[in-house]
CSV table of C-alpha atoms in Angstrom, one decimal:
chain,number,residue,atom,x,y,z
A,1,MET,CA,0.0,0.0,0.0
A,2,SER,CA,1.5,3.3,-1.1
A,3,THR,CA,-0.3,5.2,1.8
A,4,CYS,CA,1.0,2.8,4.5
A,5,ASN,CA,2.5,4.6,7.5
A,6,HIS,CA,3.6,1.2,9.0
A,7,ASP,CA,1.6,1.8,12.1
A,8,CYS,CA,-0.5,-1.5,12.2
A,9,SER,CA,-2.2,-0.5,15.4
A,10,SER,CA,-4.1,2.3,13.7
A,11,CYS,CA,-4.7,0.5,10.4
A,12,GLN,CA,-8.2,-0.5,9.3
A,13,GLN,CA,-7.0,-2.7,6.4
A,14,LYS,CA,-7.9,-6.3,7.2
A,15,ASP,CA,-5.8,-8.0,4.5
A,16,CYS,CA,-2.5,-6.3,4.1
A,17,GLY,CA,0.6,-7.9,2.5
A,18,GLU,CA,2.8,-5.4,4.3
A,19,ARG,CA,1.6,-6.5,7.7
A,20,SER,CA,3.9,-9.5,7.8
A,21,LEU,CA,6.9,-9.0,10.0
A,22,LYS,CA,8.8,-12.2,9.0
A,23,ILE,CA,12.5,-11.9,8.5
A,24,GLU,CA,14.7,-14.1,6.3
A,25,ALA,CA,17.8,-16.0,7.2
A,26,ASN,CA,21.0,-15.0,5.4
A,27,ALA,CA,21.8,-16.4,2.0
A,28,ASN,CA,24.2,-19.0,3.5
A,29,SER,CA,21.5,-20.6,5.6
A,30,ASN,CA,18.9,-23.2,4.8
A,31,ILE,CA,16.8,-24.0,7.8
A,32,LYS,CA,14.1,-26.6,7.2
A,33,LYS,CA,12.2,-26.6,10.5
A,34,ILE,CA,12.1,-24.2,13.4
A,35,ILE,CA,10.6,-25.3,16.7
A,36,GLY,CA,10.1,-23.0,19.7
A,37,VAL,CA,10.4,-24.5,23.2
A,38,VAL,CA,8.3,-22.4,25.6
A,39,SER,CA,6.9,-22.3,29.1
A,40,GLY,CA,4.6,-20.0,31.0
A,41,LYS,CA,7.1,-19.5,33.8
A,42,GLY,CA,10.7,-20.1,34.7
A,43,GLY,CA,12.1,-23.1,36.6
A,44,VAL,CA,10.4,-25.8,34.7
A,45,GLY,CA,13.6,-27.1,32.9
A,46,LYS,CA,12.8,-25.6,29.5
A,47,SER,CA,16.5,-25.1,28.6
A,48,SER,CA,17.2,-28.7,29.6
A,49,VAL,CA,14.4,-30.0,27.4
A,50,THR,CA,15.6,-27.8,24.5
A,51,SER,CA,19.1,-29.3,24.9
A,52,LEU,CA,17.8,-32.9,25.2
A,53,LEU,CA,15.8,-32.4,22.0
A,54,ALA,CA,18.7,-31.0,20.1
A,55,VAL,CA,21.0,-33.9,21.3
A,56,ALA,CA,18.3,-36.5,20.3
A,57,ALA,CA,17.8,-34.9,16.9
A,58,ALA,CA,21.6,-34.9,16.3
A,59,LYS,CA,21.8,-38.5,17.4
A,60,ALA,CA,19.1,-39.4,14.9
A,61,GLY,CA,21.4,-38.0,12.1
A,62,TYR,CA,19.8,-34.5,11.7
A,63,SER,CA,21.8,-31.3,11.3
A,64,THR,CA,20.7,-29.4,14.4
A,65,ALA,CA,20.9,-25.9,15.9
A,66,ILE,CA,19.9,-24.1,19.0
A,67,LEU,CA,19.0,-20.4,19.0
A,68,ASP,CA,19.1,-19.3,22.6
A,69,ALA,CA,16.5,-16.6,22.7
A,70,ASP,CA,16.6,-16.4,26.5
A,71,ILE,CA,18.7,-13.3,26.2
A,72,THR,CA,18.8,-12.3,29.9
A,73,GLY,CA,19.1,-15.8,31.3
A,74,PRO,CA,21.1,-17.9,28.8
A,75,SER,CA,22.1,-21.4,30.0
A,76,ILE,CA,22.5,-23.4,26.8
A,77,PRO,CA,26.3,-22.8,26.4
A,78,SER,CA,27.0,-24.2,29.9
A,79,ALA,CA,25.1,-27.4,29.2
A,80,PHE,CA,27.3,-28.0,26.2
A,81,ASN,CA,30.6,-26.7,27.7
A,82,LEU,CA,30.8,-23.9,25.1
A,83,THR,CA,33.2,-21.1,26.0
A,84,GLY,CA,34.9,-18.3,24.1
A,85,PHE,CA,33.1,-16.0,21.7
A,86,LEU,CA,31.2,-16.0,18.5
A,87,THR,CA,33.2,-14.9,15.5
A,88,GLY,CA,32.2,-13.1,12.3
A,89,ASP,CA,33.5,-11.4,9.2
A,90,GLY,CA,31.6,-8.1,9.6
A,91,GLN,CA,28.7,-9.3,7.6
A,92,THR,CA,27.7,-12.7,9.1
A,93,ILE,CA,28.2,-14.4,12.4
A,94,GLN,CA,29.6,-17.9,12.8
A,95,PRO,CA,27.7,-20.0,15.4
A,96,ALA,CA,29.6,-22.0,18.0
A,97,VAL,CA,29.6,-25.7,17.4
A,98,THR,CA,29.4,-28.4,20.1
A,99,ALA,CA,31.5,-31.5,20.4
A,100,LYS,CA,28.9,-33.5,18.3
A,101,GLY,CA,28.2,-30.8,15.8
A,102,ILE,CA,25.2,-28.9,17.2
A,103,LYS,CA,25.3,-25.2,16.2
A,104,VAL,CA,24.6,-22.7,18.9
A,105,VAL,CA,24.2,-18.9,19.3
A,106,SER,CA,23.6,-17.4,22.8
A,107,THR,CA,24.2,-14.1,24.6
A,108,ASN,CA,26.7,-15.9,26.8
A,109,LEU,CA,28.9,-16.3,23.7
A,110,ILE,CA,29.1,-12.5,23.1
A,111,LEU,CA,29.5,-11.2,26.7
A,112,ALA,CA,33.0,-10.2,27.9
A,113,GLU,CA,32.2,-11.8,31.3
A,114,LYS,CA,29.8,-14.8,31.5
A,115,GLY,CA,28.3,-13.6,34.8
A,116,GLN,CA,27.6,-10.1,33.5
A,117,PRO,CA,23.9,-9.2,33.7
A,118,VAL,CA,22.1,-8.2,30.5
A,119,LEU,CA,20.5,-4.9,31.4
A,120,TRP,CA,18.7,-4.2,28.1
A,121,ARG,CA,15.2,-3.0,27.4
A,122,GLY,CA,12.7,-5.0,25.3
A,123,PRO,CA,13.4,-3.5,21.9
A,124,ILE,CA,17.1,-4.2,22.1
A,125,ILE,CA,16.5,-7.8,23.2
A,126,ALA,CA,14.0,-8.3,20.4
A,127,SER,CA,16.5,-6.9,17.9
A,128,LEU,CA,19.2,-9.3,19.1
A,129,VAL,CA,16.9,-12.3,18.7
A,130,LYS,CA,16.3,-11.3,15.1
A,131,GLN,CA,20.0,-10.8,14.5
A,132,PHE,CA,20.7,-14.3,15.9
A,133,TYR,CA,18.4,-15.6,13.2
A,134,SER,CA,19.2,-13.4,10.2
A,135,GLU,CA,22.9,-12.6,10.6
A,136,VAL,CA,24.2,-16.0,11.6
A,137,ASN,CA,25.7,-18.3,9.0
A,138,TRP,CA,23.7,-21.4,10.0
A,139,GLY,CA,24.3,-23.4,6.9
A,140,ASP,CA,22.0,-26.4,6.2
A,141,ILE,CA,19.9,-27.1,9.3
A,142,ASP,CA,17.2,-29.8,9.6
A,143,TYR,CA,16.0,-28.8,13.0
A,144,MET,CA,16.5,-25.5,14.8
A,145,PHE,CA,15.2,-25.3,18.4
A,146,VAL,CA,14.6,-21.9,19.8
A,147,ASP,CA,15.0,-21.8,23.6
A,148,MET,CA,12.5,-19.1,24.6
A,149,PRO,CA,12.5,-17.1,27.8
A,150,PRO,CA,9.6,-17.8,30.2
A,151,GLY,CA,6.3,-15.9,29.9
A,152,THR,CA,4.5,-14.3,27.0
A,153,GLY,CA,6.4,-11.0,26.6
A,154,ASP,CA,8.5,-9.2,24.0
A,155,VAL,CA,10.7,-12.1,23.0
A,156,ALA,CA,7.9,-14.6,22.5
A,157,LEU,CA,6.1,-12.0,20.3
A,158,THR,CA,9.3,-11.4,18.4
A,159,VAL,CA,9.8,-15.1,17.7
A,160,PHE,CA,6.2,-15.7,16.8
A,161,GLN,CA,6.0,-12.7,14.5
A,162,SER,CA,9.5,-12.5,13.0
A,163,LEU,CA,10.8,-16.0,12.6
A,164,PRO,CA,9.2,-18.5,10.2
A,165,ILE,CA,8.5,-20.8,13.1
A,166,ASP,CA,6.8,-24.1,12.3
A,167,GLY,CA,5.4,-24.7,15.8
A,168,ILE,CA,6.1,-24.8,19.5
A,169,ILE,CA,6.5,-27.4,22.3
A,170,ILE,CA,5.2,-26.2,25.7
A,171,VAL,CA,7.1,-27.4,28.8
A,172,SER,CA,5.4,-27.8,32.1
A,173,THR,CA,5.7,-29.6,35.5
A,174,PRO,CA,2.9,-31.4,37.2
A,175,GLN,CA,2.0,-28.8,39.8
A,176,GLN,CA,-1.4,-27.2,39.4
A,177,LEU,CA,0.0,-23.6,39.6
A,178,VAL,CA,2.4,-24.3,36.7
A,179,SER,CA,-0.3,-25.8,34.6
A,180,LEU,CA,-2.5,-22.7,35.0
A,181,ILE,CA,0.4,-20.6,33.8
A,182,VAL,CA,1.0,-23.0,30.8
A,183,GLU,CA,-2.6,-22.3,29.8
A,184,LYS,CA,-1.5,-18.7,29.1
A,185,ALA,CA,1.2,-20.0,26.7
A,186,VAL,CA,-1.4,-22.2,25.0
A,187,ARG,CA,-3.8,-19.3,24.5
A,188,MET,CA,-1.0,-17.0,23.3
A,189,ALA,CA,0.0,-19.5,20.6
A,190,GLU,CA,-3.7,-19.8,19.5
A,191,MET,CA,-4.0,-16.0,19.3
A,192,MET,CA,-0.8,-15.8,17.2
A,193,ASN,CA,-1.9,-18.7,15.0
A,194,VAL,CA,1.2,-20.7,16.0
A,195,LYS,CA,1.0,-24.5,15.8
A,196,ILE,CA,1.4,-26.4,19.1
A,197,TYR,CA,3.1,-29.7,18.6
A,198,GLY,CA,2.2,-30.7,22.1
A,199,LEU,CA,3.1,-30.6,25.8
A,200,VAL,CA,6.1,-32.0,27.7
A,201,GLU,CA,5.8,-32.7,31.4
A,202,ASN,CA,9.2,-32.3,32.9
A,203,MET,CA,10.1,-33.5,36.5
A,204,SER,CA,7.1,-35.8,36.2
A,205,TYR,CA,8.5,-38.4,38.5
A,206,ILE,CA,11.6,-39.8,40.2
A,207,VAL,CA,12.7,-43.4,40.0
A,208,CYS,CA,13.5,-45.2,43.2
A,209,ASP,CA,17.1,-46.5,43.2
A,210,ASN,CA,16.1,-49.6,45.2
A,211,CYS,CA,12.9,-50.9,43.6
A,212,GLY,CA,12.6,-48.9,40.4
A,213,HIS,CA,9.2,-47.5,41.4
A,214,LYS,CA,8.1,-44.2,39.9
A,215,VAL,CA,7.4,-41.7,42.6
A,216,LYS,CA,5.3,-38.6,41.6
A,217,LEU,CA,6.8,-35.9,43.8
A,218,PHE,CA,4.3,-33.2,42.7
A,219,GLY,CA,1.1,-35.2,42.9
A,220,GLN,CA,-1.5,-35.7,40.1
A,221,ASP,CA,-0.8,-35.2,36.4
A,222,ASN,CA,-2.1,-31.7,35.8
A,223,THR,CA,-0.3,-31.4,32.5
A,224,GLU,CA,-2.2,-34.5,31.3
A,225,LEU,CA,-5.5,-32.9,32.2
A,226,LEU,CA,-4.4,-29.7,30.5
A,227,ALA,CA,-3.5,-31.6,27.3
A,228,LYS,CA,-6.9,-33.3,27.2
A,229,ARG,CA,-8.6,-29.9,27.8
A,230,PHE,CA,-7.0,-28.3,24.8
A,231,ASN,CA,-6.9,-31.5,22.7
A,232,LEU,CA,-3.1,-31.5,22.5
A,233,PRO,CA,-0.7,-34.4,22.5
A,234,LEU,CA,1.3,-35.0,25.7
A,235,LEU,CA,4.5,-35.8,23.9
A,236,ALA,CA,6.4,-37.1,26.9
A,237,LYS,CA,6.8,-37.2,30.7
A,238,LEU,CA,10.4,-36.6,31.6
A,239,PRO,CA,11.8,-37.8,35.0
A,240,LEU,CA,13.5,-35.7,37.6
A,241,ASP,CA,17.0,-37.3,37.2
A,242,PRO,CA,19.8,-36.2,39.5
A,243,GLN,CA,22.3,-37.6,36.9
A,244,LEU,CA,21.0,-35.2,34.3
A,245,ALA,CA,21.5,-32.3,36.6
A,246,SER,CA,25.1,-33.4,37.3
A,247,ILE,CA,25.9,-33.9,33.6
A,248,ILE,CA,24.5,-30.5,32.7
A,249,ASP,CA,26.7,-28.9,35.5
A,250,GLU,CA,29.7,-30.6,33.9
A,251,GLY,CA,28.7,-29.4,30.4
A,252,LYS,CA,28.4,-32.9,29.1
A,253,ILE,CA,24.7,-33.1,28.1
A,254,GLU,CA,25.6,-34.7,24.8
A,255,GLU,CA,26.7,-37.8,26.8
A,256,TYR,CA,23.2,-38.2,28.3
A,257,ASN,CA,20.7,-40.6,26.6
A,258,SER,CA,17.1,-39.6,26.9
A,259,VAL,CA,14.7,-42.2,25.5
A,260,GLU,CA,11.9,-39.7,26.0
A,261,ALA,CA,13.6,-37.0,24.0
A,262,GLU,CA,14.3,-39.5,21.2
A,263,GLU,CA,10.6,-40.4,21.2
A,264,ILE,CA,9.6,-36.8,20.8
A,265,ILE,CA,11.9,-36.4,17.8
A,266,HIS,CA,10.2,-39.5,16.3
A,267,GLN,CA,6.8,-37.9,16.9
A,268,LEU,CA,7.9,-34.6,15.3
A,269,LYS,CA,8.9,-36.5,12.2
A,270,GLN,CA,5.3,-37.6,11.8
A,271,MET,CA,3.8,-34.1,12.3
């Protein structure tokens, strides 16, 4: 539209080709599928689930990447023992590569000090997320997992509106409070017309070392009830595994075998 002032909030045009905010990857990138990993709140193990999915996809033979969109709370590099800094040639940025070939970009790979807080306002954070996608030389990628920050704020909007995302996986834990917050993520995706592949219940149970019995530490399966309510697949129930926590602390998550994450990748192939 020649009269467009680019202020969509005041526009009465219902069908406008200029309304799309999608950005393109650089010419050296060919990304086949982008999957966001989201949650309604922090502390549910979203980054751990993102990492496990990436490891499982790479193990299955897919070229895999992680875009760490949790700009103010990045943890992906630590799980993969990635240190140092991202490099570039002034036009494109080269992603870091894990021991088994997973490509990663994250705020912690551009900060001078890893413990330095990111005191940026929303527009700057959103701009960096878009740069991580459009200015990084990703190469050929079968699966890109976007580790989202908790909640339904600026970054979630930026990812949903700007990246050609194929769908999201919502991570929850069994507590009723968390499930209620996950409902907000479900409704946001519906409002943004973003496909939901399904829910993942993390910290679902712990396995007794002596008898192998599964103990549900947080009571009933609220995530399962939520999945039925919204007619969504419950992709997996992941255990609360002390070994996983130890491996992540050591930066060796690629050595961890998650049958559940492998099953999720298998399900994604069918969707």
